Coordinates of C-alpha atoms in Angstrom, one line a residue:
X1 CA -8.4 -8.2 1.7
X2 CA -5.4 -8.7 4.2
X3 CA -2.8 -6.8 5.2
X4 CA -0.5 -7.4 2.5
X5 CA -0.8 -4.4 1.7
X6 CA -0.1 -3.2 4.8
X7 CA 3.3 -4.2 5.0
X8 CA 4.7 -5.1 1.7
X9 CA 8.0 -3.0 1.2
X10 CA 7.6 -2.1 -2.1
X11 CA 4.2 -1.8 -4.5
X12 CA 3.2 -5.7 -6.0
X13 CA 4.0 -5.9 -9.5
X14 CA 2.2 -8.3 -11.9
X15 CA 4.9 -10.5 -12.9
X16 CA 4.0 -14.4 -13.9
X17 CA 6.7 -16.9 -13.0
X18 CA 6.8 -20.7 -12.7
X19 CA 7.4 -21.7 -9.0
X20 CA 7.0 -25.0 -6.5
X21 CA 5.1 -24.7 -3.5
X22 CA 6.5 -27.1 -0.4
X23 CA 3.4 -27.4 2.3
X24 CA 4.7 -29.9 4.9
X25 CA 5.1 -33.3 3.0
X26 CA 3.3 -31.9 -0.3
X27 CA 4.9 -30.8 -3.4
X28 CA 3.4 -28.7 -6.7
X29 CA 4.6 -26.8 -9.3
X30 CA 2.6 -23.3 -9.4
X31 CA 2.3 -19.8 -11.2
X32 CA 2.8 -16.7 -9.2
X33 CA 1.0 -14.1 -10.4
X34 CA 2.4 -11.1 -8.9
X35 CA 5.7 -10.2 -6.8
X36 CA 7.2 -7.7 -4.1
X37 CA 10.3 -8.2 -2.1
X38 CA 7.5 -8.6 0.9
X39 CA 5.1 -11.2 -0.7
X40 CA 3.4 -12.9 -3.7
X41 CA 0.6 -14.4 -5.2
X42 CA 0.5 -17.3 -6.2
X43 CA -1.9 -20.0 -8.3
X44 CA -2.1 -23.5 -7.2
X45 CA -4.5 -27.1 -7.4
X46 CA -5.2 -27.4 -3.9
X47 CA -6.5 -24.5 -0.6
X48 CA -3.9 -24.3 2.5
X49 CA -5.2 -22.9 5.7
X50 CA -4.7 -19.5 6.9
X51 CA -1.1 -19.0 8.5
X52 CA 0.2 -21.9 7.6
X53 CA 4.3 -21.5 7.3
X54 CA 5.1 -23.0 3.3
X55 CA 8.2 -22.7 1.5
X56 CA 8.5 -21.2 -2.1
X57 CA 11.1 -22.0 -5.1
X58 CA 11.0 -19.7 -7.8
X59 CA 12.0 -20.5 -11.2
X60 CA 13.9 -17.5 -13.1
X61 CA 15.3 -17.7 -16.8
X62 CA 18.3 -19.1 -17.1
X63 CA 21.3 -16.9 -18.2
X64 CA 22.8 -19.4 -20.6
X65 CA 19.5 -21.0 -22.3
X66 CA 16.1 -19.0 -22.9
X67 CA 14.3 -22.3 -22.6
X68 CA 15.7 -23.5 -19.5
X69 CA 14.8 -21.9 -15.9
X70 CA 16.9 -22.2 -13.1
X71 CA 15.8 -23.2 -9.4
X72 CA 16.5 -20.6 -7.0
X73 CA 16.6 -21.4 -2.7
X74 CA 13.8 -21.5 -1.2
X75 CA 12.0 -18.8 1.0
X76 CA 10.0 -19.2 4.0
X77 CA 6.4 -17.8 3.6
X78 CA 3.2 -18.0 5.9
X79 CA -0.3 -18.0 4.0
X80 CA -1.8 -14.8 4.8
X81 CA -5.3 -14.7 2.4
X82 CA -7.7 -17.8 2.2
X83 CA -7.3 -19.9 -0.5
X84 CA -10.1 -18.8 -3.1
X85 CA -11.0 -20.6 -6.2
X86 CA -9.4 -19.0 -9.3
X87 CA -11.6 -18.4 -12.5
X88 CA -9.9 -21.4 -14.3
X89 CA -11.5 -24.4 -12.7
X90 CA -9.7 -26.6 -10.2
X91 CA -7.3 -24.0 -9.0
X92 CA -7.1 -21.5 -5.8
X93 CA -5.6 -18.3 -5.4
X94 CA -3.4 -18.0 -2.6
X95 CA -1.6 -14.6 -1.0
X96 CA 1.7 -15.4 0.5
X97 CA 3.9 -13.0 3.0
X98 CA 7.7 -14.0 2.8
X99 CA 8.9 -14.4 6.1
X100 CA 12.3 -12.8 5.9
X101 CA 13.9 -10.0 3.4
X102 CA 14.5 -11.9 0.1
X103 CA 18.4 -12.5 -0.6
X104 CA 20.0 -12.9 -4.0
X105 CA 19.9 -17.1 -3.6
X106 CA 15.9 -16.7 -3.9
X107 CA 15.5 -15.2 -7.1
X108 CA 12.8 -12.0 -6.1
X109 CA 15.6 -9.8 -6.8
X110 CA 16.5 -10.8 -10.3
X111 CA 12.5 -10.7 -11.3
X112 CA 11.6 -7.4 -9.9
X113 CA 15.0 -5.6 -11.2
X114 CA 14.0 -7.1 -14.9
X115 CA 11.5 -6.1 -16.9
X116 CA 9.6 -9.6 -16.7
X117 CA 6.1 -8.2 -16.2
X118 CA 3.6 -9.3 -19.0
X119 CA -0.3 -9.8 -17.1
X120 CA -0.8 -6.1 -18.0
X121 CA -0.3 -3.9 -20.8
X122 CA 2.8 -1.4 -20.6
X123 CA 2.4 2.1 -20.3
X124 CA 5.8 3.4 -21.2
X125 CA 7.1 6.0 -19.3
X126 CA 9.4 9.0 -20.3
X127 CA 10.5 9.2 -16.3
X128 CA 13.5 6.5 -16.2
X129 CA 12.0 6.6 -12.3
X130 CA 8.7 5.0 -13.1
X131 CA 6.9 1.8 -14.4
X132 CA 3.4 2.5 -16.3
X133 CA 0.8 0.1 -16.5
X134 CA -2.8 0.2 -18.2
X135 CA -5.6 -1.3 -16.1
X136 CA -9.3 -1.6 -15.4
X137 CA -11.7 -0.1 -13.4
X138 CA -13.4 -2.5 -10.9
X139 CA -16.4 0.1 -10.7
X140 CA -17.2 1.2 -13.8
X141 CA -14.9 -1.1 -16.0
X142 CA -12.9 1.4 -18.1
X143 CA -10.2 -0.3 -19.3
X144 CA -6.4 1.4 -20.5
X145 CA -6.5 3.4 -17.0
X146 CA -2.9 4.5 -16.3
X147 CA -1.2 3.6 -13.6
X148 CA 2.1 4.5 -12.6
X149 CA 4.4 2.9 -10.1
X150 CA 7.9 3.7 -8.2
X151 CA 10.9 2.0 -10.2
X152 CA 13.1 0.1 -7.0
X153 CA 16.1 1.8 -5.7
X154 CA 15.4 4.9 -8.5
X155 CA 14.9 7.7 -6.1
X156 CA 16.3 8.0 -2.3
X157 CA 13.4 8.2 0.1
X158 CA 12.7 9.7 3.8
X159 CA 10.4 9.0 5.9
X160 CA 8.7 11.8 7.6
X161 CA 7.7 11.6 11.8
X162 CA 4.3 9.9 10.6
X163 CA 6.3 7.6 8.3
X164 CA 4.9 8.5 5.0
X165 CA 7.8 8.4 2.4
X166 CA 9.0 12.1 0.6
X167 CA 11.1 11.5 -2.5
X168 CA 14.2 13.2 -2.6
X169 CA 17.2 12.8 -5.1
X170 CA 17.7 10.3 -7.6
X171 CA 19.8 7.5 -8.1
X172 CA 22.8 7.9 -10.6
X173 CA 20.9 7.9 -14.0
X174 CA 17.3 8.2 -12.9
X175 CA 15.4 11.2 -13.5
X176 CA 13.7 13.1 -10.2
X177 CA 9.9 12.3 -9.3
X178 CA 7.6 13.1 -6.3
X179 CA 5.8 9.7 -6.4
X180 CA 3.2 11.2 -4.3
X181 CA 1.8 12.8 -7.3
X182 CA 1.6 9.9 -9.0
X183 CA 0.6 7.6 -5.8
X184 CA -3.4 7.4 -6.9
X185 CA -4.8 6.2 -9.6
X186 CA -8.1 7.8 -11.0
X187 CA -10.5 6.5 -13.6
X188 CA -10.8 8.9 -16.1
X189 CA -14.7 7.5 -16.4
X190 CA -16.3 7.3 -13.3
X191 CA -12.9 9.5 -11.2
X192 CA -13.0 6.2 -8.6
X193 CA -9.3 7.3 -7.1
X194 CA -7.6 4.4 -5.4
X195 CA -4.2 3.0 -4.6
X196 CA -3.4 1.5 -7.7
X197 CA -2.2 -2.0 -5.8
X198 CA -5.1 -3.9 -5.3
X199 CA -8.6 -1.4 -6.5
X200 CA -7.4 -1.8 -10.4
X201 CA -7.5 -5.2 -12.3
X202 CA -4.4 -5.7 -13.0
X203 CA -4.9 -9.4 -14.5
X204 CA -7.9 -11.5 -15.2
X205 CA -7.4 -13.2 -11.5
X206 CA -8.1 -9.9 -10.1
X207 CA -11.8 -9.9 -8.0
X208 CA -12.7 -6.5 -6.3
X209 CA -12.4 -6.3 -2.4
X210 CA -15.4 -4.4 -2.2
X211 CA -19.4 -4.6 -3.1
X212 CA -19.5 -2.7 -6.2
X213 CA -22.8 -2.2 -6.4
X214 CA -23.4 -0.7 -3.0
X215 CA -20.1 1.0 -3.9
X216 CA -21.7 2.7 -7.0
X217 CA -24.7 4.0 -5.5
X218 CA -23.5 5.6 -2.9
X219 CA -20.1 6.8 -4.8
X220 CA -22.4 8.2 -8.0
X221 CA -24.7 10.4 -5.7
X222 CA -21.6 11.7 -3.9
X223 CA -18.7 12.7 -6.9
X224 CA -20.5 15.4 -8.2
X225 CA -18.4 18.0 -6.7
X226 CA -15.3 16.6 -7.2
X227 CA -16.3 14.9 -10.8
X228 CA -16.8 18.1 -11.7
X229 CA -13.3 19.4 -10.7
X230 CA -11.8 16.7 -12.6
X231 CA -13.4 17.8 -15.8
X232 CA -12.0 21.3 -15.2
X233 CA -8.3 19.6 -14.9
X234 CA -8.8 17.0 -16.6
X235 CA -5.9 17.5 -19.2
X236 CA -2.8 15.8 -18.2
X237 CA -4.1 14.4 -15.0
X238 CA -3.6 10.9 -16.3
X239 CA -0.2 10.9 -17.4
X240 CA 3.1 10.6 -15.7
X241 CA 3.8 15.1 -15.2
X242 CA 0.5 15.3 -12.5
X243 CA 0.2 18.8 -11.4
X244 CA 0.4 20.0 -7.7
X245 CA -3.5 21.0 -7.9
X246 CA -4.2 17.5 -9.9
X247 CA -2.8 15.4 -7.0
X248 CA -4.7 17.9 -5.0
X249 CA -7.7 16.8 -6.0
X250 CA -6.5 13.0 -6.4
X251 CA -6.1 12.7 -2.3
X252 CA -9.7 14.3 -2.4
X253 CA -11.4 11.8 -4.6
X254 CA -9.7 9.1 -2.6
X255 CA -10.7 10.3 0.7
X256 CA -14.4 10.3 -0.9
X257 CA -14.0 7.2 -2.1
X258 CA -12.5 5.6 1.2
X259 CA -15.2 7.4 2.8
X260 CA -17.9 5.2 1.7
X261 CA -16.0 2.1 1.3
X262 CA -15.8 2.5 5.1
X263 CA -19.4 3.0 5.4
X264 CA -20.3 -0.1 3.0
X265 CA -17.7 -2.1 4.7
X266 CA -17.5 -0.8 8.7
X267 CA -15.9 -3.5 9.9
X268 CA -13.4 -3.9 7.0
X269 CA -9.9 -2.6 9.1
X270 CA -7.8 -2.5 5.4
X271 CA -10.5 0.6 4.4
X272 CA -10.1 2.5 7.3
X273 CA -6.9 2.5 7.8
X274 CA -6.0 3.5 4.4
X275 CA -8.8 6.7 4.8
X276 CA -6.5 7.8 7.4
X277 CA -2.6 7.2 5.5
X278 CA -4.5 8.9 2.4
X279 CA -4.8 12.0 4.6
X280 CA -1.6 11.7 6.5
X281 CA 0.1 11.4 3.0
X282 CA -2.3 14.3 1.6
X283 CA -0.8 16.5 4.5
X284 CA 2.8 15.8 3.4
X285 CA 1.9 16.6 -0.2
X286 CA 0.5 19.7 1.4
X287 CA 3.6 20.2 3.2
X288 CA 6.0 20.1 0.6
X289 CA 4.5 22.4 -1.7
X290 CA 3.5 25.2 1.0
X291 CA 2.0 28.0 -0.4
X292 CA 2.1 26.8 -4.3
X293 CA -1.6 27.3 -4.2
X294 CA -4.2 28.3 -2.3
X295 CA -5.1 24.5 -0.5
X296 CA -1.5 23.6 0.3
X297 CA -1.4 25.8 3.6
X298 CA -0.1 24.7 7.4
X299 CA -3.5 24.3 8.5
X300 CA -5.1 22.2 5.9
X301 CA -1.8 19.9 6.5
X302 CA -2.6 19.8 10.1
X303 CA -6.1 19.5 9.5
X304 CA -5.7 16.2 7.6
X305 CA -3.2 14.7 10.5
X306 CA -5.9 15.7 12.6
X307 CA -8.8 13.4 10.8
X308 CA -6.6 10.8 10.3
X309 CA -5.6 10.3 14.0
X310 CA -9.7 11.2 14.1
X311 CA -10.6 8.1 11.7
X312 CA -7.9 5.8 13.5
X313 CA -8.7 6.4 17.1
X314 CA -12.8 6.3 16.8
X315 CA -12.1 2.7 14.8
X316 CA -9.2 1.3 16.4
X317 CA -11.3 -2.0 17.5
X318 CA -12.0 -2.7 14.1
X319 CA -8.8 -3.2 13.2
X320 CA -6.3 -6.7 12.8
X321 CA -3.6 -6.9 15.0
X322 CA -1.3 -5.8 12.6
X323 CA -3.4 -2.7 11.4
X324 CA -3.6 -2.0 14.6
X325 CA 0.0 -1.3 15.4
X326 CA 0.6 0.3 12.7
X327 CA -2.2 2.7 13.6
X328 CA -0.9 3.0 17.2
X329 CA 2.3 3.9 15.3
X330 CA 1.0 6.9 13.1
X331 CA -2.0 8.1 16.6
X332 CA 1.1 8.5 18.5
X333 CA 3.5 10.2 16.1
X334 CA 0.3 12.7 15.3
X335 CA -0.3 12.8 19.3
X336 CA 3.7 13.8 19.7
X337 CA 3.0 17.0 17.2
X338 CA 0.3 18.2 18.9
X339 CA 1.6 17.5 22.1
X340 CA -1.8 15.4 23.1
X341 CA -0.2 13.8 26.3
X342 CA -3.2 11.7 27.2
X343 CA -3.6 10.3 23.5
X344 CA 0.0 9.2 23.2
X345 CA -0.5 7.6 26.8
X346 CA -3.4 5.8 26.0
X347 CA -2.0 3.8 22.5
X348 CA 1.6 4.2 23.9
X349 CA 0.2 1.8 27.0
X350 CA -1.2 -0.2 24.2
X351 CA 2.0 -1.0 22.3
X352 CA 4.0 -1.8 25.8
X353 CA 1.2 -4.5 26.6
X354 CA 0.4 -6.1 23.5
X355 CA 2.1 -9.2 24.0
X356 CA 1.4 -9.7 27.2
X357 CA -2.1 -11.6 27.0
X358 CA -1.3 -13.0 23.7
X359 CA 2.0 -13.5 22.8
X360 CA 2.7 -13.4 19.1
X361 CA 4.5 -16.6 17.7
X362 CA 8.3 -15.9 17.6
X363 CA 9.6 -14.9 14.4
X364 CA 5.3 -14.3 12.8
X365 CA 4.7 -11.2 10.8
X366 CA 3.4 -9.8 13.7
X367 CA 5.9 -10.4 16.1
X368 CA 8.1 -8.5 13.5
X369 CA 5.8 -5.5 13.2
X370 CA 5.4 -5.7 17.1
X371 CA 9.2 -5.2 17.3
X372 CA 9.5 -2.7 14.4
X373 CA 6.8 -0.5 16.3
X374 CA 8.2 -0.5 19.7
X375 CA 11.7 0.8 18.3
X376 CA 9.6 3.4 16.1
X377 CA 7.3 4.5 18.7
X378 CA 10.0 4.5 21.5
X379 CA 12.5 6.7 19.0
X380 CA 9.3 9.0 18.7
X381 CA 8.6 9.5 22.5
X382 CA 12.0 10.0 23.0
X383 CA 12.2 13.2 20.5
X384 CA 8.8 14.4 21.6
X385 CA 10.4 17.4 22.7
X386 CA 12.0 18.0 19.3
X387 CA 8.7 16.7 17.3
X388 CA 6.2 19.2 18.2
X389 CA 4.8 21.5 15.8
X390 CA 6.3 24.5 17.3
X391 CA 9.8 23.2 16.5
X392 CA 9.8 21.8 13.2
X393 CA 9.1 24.0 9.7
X394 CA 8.7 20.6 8.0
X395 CA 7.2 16.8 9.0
X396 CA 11.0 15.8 8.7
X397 CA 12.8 15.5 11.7
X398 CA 15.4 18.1 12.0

């Protein structure tokens, strides 16, 4: 896996669209095979190395004749997964990261504000808010798994001081949702909870990041527990009206299953960062629905914060550059709320000299998230006083 899916802005939807690939003085047509407004993946005859900087032409419907396409600008992209051979002979599988917000000229609007998704089976969803889709299990293969994902620009979102998104209002003619109920995806057959983005198939492309087998053993010896909670709230947990104490136990599943996908796979930065944003966003579920039942208390939210930051800082060489910023980002805004002044020195110190043994390339993904962090993490010192736990009734700033 990269980290794609560390800093896409919005979910990856499985949408297939006809496309042209420009690698210096090579040309070829290719099929995407998914699409967010941060990156793509795409299909193509021939590998191109790591990082390389490509451009990419979509090709959207045209408005005047369903038969004809029409070929949108050009958007600058770096190659952020190796090329892997496809399943149909004599193709690769590449992941691309565009290298600047998509415009109107480029045509990534138009596809992910349609309904032009057809690799999956559609779930339809009574919530105007959300897209439903049915997919696979990589661990167990069950197949018509729901999975739900956030509609663009449906509801208006804050960020919280770790930067986990809470849903607020909707948009004129949406109906309300608190996506993270809905933000895990469980397999009704074995209960593997994931992110649905990348630990479902989705399309018959799709590979599992992870050693299934070792996966299995470990995972089938340790779900009893919660498996057996599932089956007690089973009803309704798979459709689109999740209950508080469903998405409770959603978060727990995942951390289980993140657990030993760390262990399988210790070196594998992707896992363990998202073991600690699954607790940091099960304290903010936690959070906003204090005292609804006996779990959702102050200290089990802190608690969580407390292993994430736990899981991050014990790791932190494990992880890519870019992880690793982030993780800086999320140790320092936890460090700020419990006013640990020799944590936030330590990863603040590492922020303010990243570049300066190793400069990333101007205008590279990670000079962006190097840029993006500083502002974040300098906005967060500078409100320390104002972000500690003894001022704030909420993880919002106030």
């Amino acid at each position: 896996m990269s980290d794609m899916s560390e800093i896409r802005v919005h979910e990856r939807r499985r949408i297939v669209f006809p496309g042209r690939l420009h690698v210096h003085n090579h040309i070829e047509n290719v099929v995407g095979l998914d699409l967010s407004e941060g990156g793509c993946r795409i299909r193509c005859k021939r590998p191109v190395n790591i990082f390389s900087k490509v451009l990419l032409e979509i090709y959207i419907p045209s408005s005047s004749n369903k038969n004809e396409y029409t070929v949108c600008d050009p958007i600058g992209s770096v190659v952020v997964r190796w090329a892997k051979p496809s399943k149909q002979r004599g193709y690769f599988i590449l992941g691309l990261q565009f290298s600047s917000r998509p415009g109107e000229n480029h045509g990534i609007n138009h596809l992910l504000e349609g309904d032009h998704s057809n690799t999956v089976e559609k779930l339809v969803c009574k919530n105007s808010s959300l897209l439903g889709h049915f997919v696979e299990c990589f661990v167990c293969g069950q197949d018509k798994v729901q999975q739900y994902s956030l509609r663009s620009k449906s509801v208006h979102i804050n960020n919280n001081i770790f930067g986990i998104p809470t849903f607020g209002e909707p948009v004129s003619g949406k109906d309300p949702i608190d996506y993270n109920l809905l933000y895990l995806t469980i397999c009704p057959n074995c209960n593997f909870t994931a992110p649905g983005d990348e630990f479902f198939k989705f399309s018959q492309e799709d590979e599992p990041s992870f050693d299934v087998s070792k996966f299995s053993e470990k995972w089938n010896k340790e779900k009893t527990e919660l498996s057996a909670k599932y089956n007690q709230n089973k009803d309704g947990i798979s459709g689109e009206s999740r209950n508080i104490d469903q998405a409770n136990l959603s978060y727990d599943l995942a951390a289980l299953a993140f657990k030993i996908l760390s262990e399988i796979s210790p070196e594998n930065g992707v896992f363990l960062r998202l073991n600690a944003m699954i607790r940091a966003r099960h304290a903010q579920l936690c959070m906003t629905n204090l005292g609804k039942n006996s779990e959702f208390t102050r200290e089990r939210s802190e608690n969580l914060l407390k292993e994430a930051k736990l899981i991050l800082d014990e790791n932190f060489e494990k992880l890519s550059e870019i992880q690793g910023l982030m993780g800086a980002q999320l140790i320092i805004a936890i460090s700020v709320y419990f006013d640990d002044i020799d944590t936030i020195g330590k990863y603040m110190k590492f922020v303010d000299n990243f570049d300066t043994s190793n400069k990333p390339e101007q205008g590279s993904q990670t000079a962006k998230i190097l840029a993006q962090v500083r502002t974040k993490v300098k906005e967060i010192y500078q409100n320390r006083d104002f972000y500690q736990k003894e001022k704030l009734n909420t993880f919002l700033p106030e």
